[in-house]
PDB file of C-alpha atoms in Angstrom:
ATOM      1  CA  MET A   1     150.972 -64.054  99.515  1.00 43.00           C
ATOM      2  CA  ALA A   2     152.281 -62.512  96.312  1.00 51.00           C
ATOM      3  CA  THR A   3     156.014 -62.279  95.652  1.00 57.00           C
ATOM      4  CA  ASN A   4     157.857 -59.374  94.180  1.00 75.00           C
ATOM      5  CA  ALA A   5     159.237 -60.981  91.054  1.00 84.00           C
ATOM      6  CA  LYS A   6     161.568 -57.950  90.262  1.00 89.00           C
ATOM      7  CA  TYR A   7     164.057 -58.973  92.880  1.00 89.00           C
ATOM      8  CA  TRP A   8     164.162 -62.653  91.915  1.00 88.00           C
ATOM      9  CA  THR A   9     164.337 -61.711  88.194  1.00 92.00           C
ATOM     10  CA  ALA A  10     167.103 -59.245  88.700  1.00 94.00           C
ATOM     11  CA  LEU A  11     169.304 -61.543  90.757  1.00 94.00           C
ATOM     12  CA  GLY A  12     168.474 -64.591  88.671  1.00 95.00           C
ATOM     13  CA  ASP A  13     171.296 -63.751  86.211  1.00 97.00           C
ATOM     14  CA  PRO A  14     174.734 -64.871  87.484  1.00 97.00           C
ATOM     15  CA  THR A  15     176.511 -61.716  86.315  1.00 97.00           C
ATOM     16  CA  ARG A  16     173.982 -59.457  87.996  1.00 97.00           C
ATOM     17  CA  ARG A  17     174.336 -61.442  91.130  1.00 97.00           C
ATOM     18  CA  THR A  18     178.154 -61.002  90.952  1.00 98.00           C
ATOM     19  CA  ILE A  19     177.744 -57.217  90.408  1.00 98.00           C
ATOM     20  CA  PHE A  20     175.364 -57.086  93.346  1.00 97.00           C
ATOM     21  CA  GLU A  21     177.796 -59.026  95.508  1.00 97.00           C
ATOM     22  CA  LEU A  22     180.611 -56.619  94.493  1.00 98.00           C
ATOM     23  CA  LEU A  23     178.517 -53.596  95.381  1.00 98.00           C
ATOM     24  CA  VAL A  24     177.768 -55.120  98.732  1.00 96.00           C
ATOM     25  CA  ASP A  25     181.522 -55.008  99.376  1.00 96.00           C
ATOM     26  CA  ARG A  26     181.929 -51.415  98.230  1.00 97.00           C
ATOM     27  CA  PRO A  27     180.422 -48.842  95.883  1.00 98.00           C
ATOM     28  CA  SER A  28     181.976 -48.789  92.391  1.00 98.00           C
ATOM     29  CA  SER A  29     181.824 -47.258  88.937  1.00 98.00           C
ATOM     30  CA  VAL A  30     180.921 -49.094  85.801  1.00 97.00           C
ATOM     31  CA  SER A  31     184.610 -49.171  84.944  1.00 96.00           C
ATOM     32  CA  GLY A  32     185.557 -50.558  88.323  1.00 97.00           C
ATOM     33  CA  LEU A  33     182.929 -53.333  88.026  1.00 98.00           C
ATOM     34  CA  ALA A  34     183.896 -54.165  84.474  1.00 97.00           C
ATOM     35  CA  SER A  35     187.561 -54.617  85.423  1.00 97.00           C
ATOM     36  CA  ALA A  36     186.580 -57.232  87.910  1.00 96.00           C
ATOM     37  CA  LEU A  37     184.299 -59.070  85.493  1.00 97.00           C
ATOM     38  CA  PRO A  38     184.680 -60.897  82.120  1.00 96.00           C
ATOM     39  CA  VAL A  39     182.188 -58.546  80.485  1.00 96.00           C
ATOM     40  CA  THR A  40     182.326 -55.148  78.749  1.00 97.00           C
ATOM     41  CA  ARG A  41     181.396 -51.840  80.288  1.00 97.00           C
ATOM     42  CA  PRO A  42     178.241 -51.612  78.134  1.00 97.00           C
ATOM     43  CA  ALA A  43     177.169 -55.016  79.481  1.00 98.00           C
ATOM     44  CA  VAL A  44     177.791 -53.897  83.099  1.00 98.00           C
ATOM     45  CA  SER A  45     175.730 -50.771  82.461  1.00 97.00           C
ATOM     46  CA  GLN A  46     172.847 -52.917  81.142  1.00 98.00           C
ATOM     47  CA  HIS A  47     172.930 -55.125  84.175  1.00 98.00           C
ATOM     48  CA  LEU A  48     173.186 -52.201  86.534  1.00 98.00           C
ATOM     49  CA  LYS A  49     170.068 -50.681  84.836  1.00 97.00           C
ATOM     50  CA  VAL A  50     168.134 -53.948  85.660  1.00 97.00           C
ATOM     51  CA  LEU A  51     169.415 -53.904  89.228  1.00 97.00           C
ATOM     52  CA  LYS A  52     168.441 -50.133  89.487  1.00 97.00           C
ATOM     53  CA  ASP A  53     165.021 -50.698  88.032  1.00 95.00           C
ATOM     54  CA  ALA A  54     164.445 -53.499  90.551  1.00 95.00           C
ATOM     55  CA  GLY A  55     165.325 -50.966  93.310  1.00 95.00           C
ATOM     56  CA  LEU A  56     168.415 -52.910  94.453  1.00 96.00           C
ATOM     57  CA  VAL A  57     171.044 -50.323  93.524  1.00 97.00           C
ATOM     58  CA  THR A  58     171.294 -46.536  93.353  1.00 98.00           C
ATOM     59  CA  ASP A  59     173.818 -44.315  91.753  1.00 98.00           C
ATOM     60  CA  THR A  60     175.272 -40.849  92.321  1.00 97.00           C
ATOM     61  CA  ARG A  61     177.398 -38.663  90.037  1.00 96.00           C
ATOM     62  CA  SER A  62     181.065 -38.237  90.919  1.00 93.00           C
ATOM     63  CA  GLY A  63     182.816 -36.113  88.321  1.00 94.00           C
ATOM     64  CA  LYS A  64     182.379 -37.863  84.979  1.00 93.00           C
ATOM     65  CA  GLU A  65     181.361 -41.177  86.515  1.00 95.00           C
ATOM     66  CA  ARG A  66     178.425 -42.588  88.216  1.00 97.00           C
ATOM     67  CA  ILE A  67     179.099 -44.472  91.410  1.00 98.00           C
ATOM     68  CA  TYR A  68     176.785 -47.329  92.069  1.00 98.00           C
ATOM     69  CA  ARG A  69     175.978 -48.711  95.567  1.00 98.00           C
ATOM     70  CA  ILE A  70     173.445 -51.006  97.160  1.00 98.00           C
ATOM     71  CA  ASP A  71     170.126 -49.145  97.820  1.00 97.00           C
ATOM     72  CA  PRO A  72     169.440 -49.846 101.603  1.00 96.00           C
ATOM     73  CA  ASP A  73     165.712 -49.593 101.037  1.00 95.00           C
ATOM     74  CA  GLY A  74     165.765 -52.095  98.196  1.00 93.00           C
ATOM     75  CA  LEU A  75     167.927 -54.413 100.220  1.00 93.00           C
ATOM     76  CA  ALA A  76     165.480 -54.196 103.124  1.00 94.00           C
ATOM     77  CA  ALA A  77     162.615 -55.012 100.819  1.00 91.00           C
ATOM     78  CA  LEU A  78     164.509 -57.990  99.385  1.00 91.00           C
ATOM     79  CA  ARG A  79     165.284 -59.216 102.932  1.00 92.00           C
ATOM     80  CA  ALA A  80     161.665 -58.940 103.758  1.00 92.00           C
ATOM     81  CA  GLU A  81     160.711 -60.874 100.671  1.00 87.00           C
ATOM     82  CA  ILE A  82     163.158 -63.616 101.548  1.00 88.00           C
ATOM     83  CA  ASP A  83     162.014 -63.681 105.237  1.00 91.00           C
ATOM     84  CA  ARG A  84     158.373 -64.078 104.009  1.00 88.00           C
ATOM     85  CA  PHE A  85     159.366 -66.987 101.721  1.00 84.00           C
ATOM     86  CA  TRP A  86     161.373 -68.602 104.480  1.00 87.00           C
ATOM     87  CA  VAL A  87     158.496 -68.326 107.050  1.00 87.00           C
ATOM     88  CA  LYS A  88     155.982 -69.699 104.544  1.00 85.00           C
ATOM     89  CA  SER A  89     158.308 -72.582 103.660  1.00 85.00           C
ATOM     90  CA  LEU A  90     158.996 -73.458 107.384  1.00 85.00           C
ATOM     91  CA  ALA A  91     155.299 -73.408 108.144  1.00 84.00           C
ATOM     92  CA  ALA A  92     154.580 -75.796 105.230  1.00 84.00           C
ATOM     93  CA  TYR A  93     157.352 -78.053 106.407  1.00 85.00           C
ATOM     94  CA  ALA A  94     156.044 -78.014 110.050  1.00 85.00           C
ATOM     95  CA  GLN A  95     152.602 -78.850 108.833  1.00 84.00           C
ATOM     96  CA  LEU A  96     153.884 -81.808 106.838  1.00 85.00           C
ATOM     97  CA  VAL A  97     156.051 -83.332 109.679  1.00 86.00           C
ATOM     98  CA  GLU A  98     153.308 -82.884 112.228  1.00 86.00           C
ATOM     99  CA  GLN A  99     150.813 -84.942 110.130  1.00 83.00           C
ATOM    100  CA  PRO A 100     150.468 -88.468 111.495  1.00 77.00           C
ATOM    101  CA  THR A 101     151.901 -91.152 109.316  1.00 73.00           C
ATOM    102  CA  GLU A 102     149.961 -94.245 108.247  1.00 72.00           C
ATOM    103  CA  ASP A 103     151.713 -96.236 110.957  1.00 68.00           C
ATOM    104  CA  GLU A 104     150.445 -93.798 113.610  1.00 65.00           C
ATOM    105  CA  THR A 105     146.812 -93.990 112.624  1.00 56.00           C
TER     106      THR A 105
END
């Protein structure tokens, strides 16, 4: 079962995770995000590019600005990725705890 590393890589950076979390709350412009973070607008733009390339955010033009929001398809794919990871981890745990111990053999 291969993982889609683009999601894990994109969200592996704390600033990108914070931007992602802010966009979960509400769509925002680069300026709006930068005002909520201790980084510059160019840095926010770079982080948004990584999130957009990973398919986690999308943008639309609104006047002179671009408004960024969570991409529902990307979020669904991330959720599916996490679900696959969780199911695999639980199956491995179940197999481990169901094995007889040395005392039981």
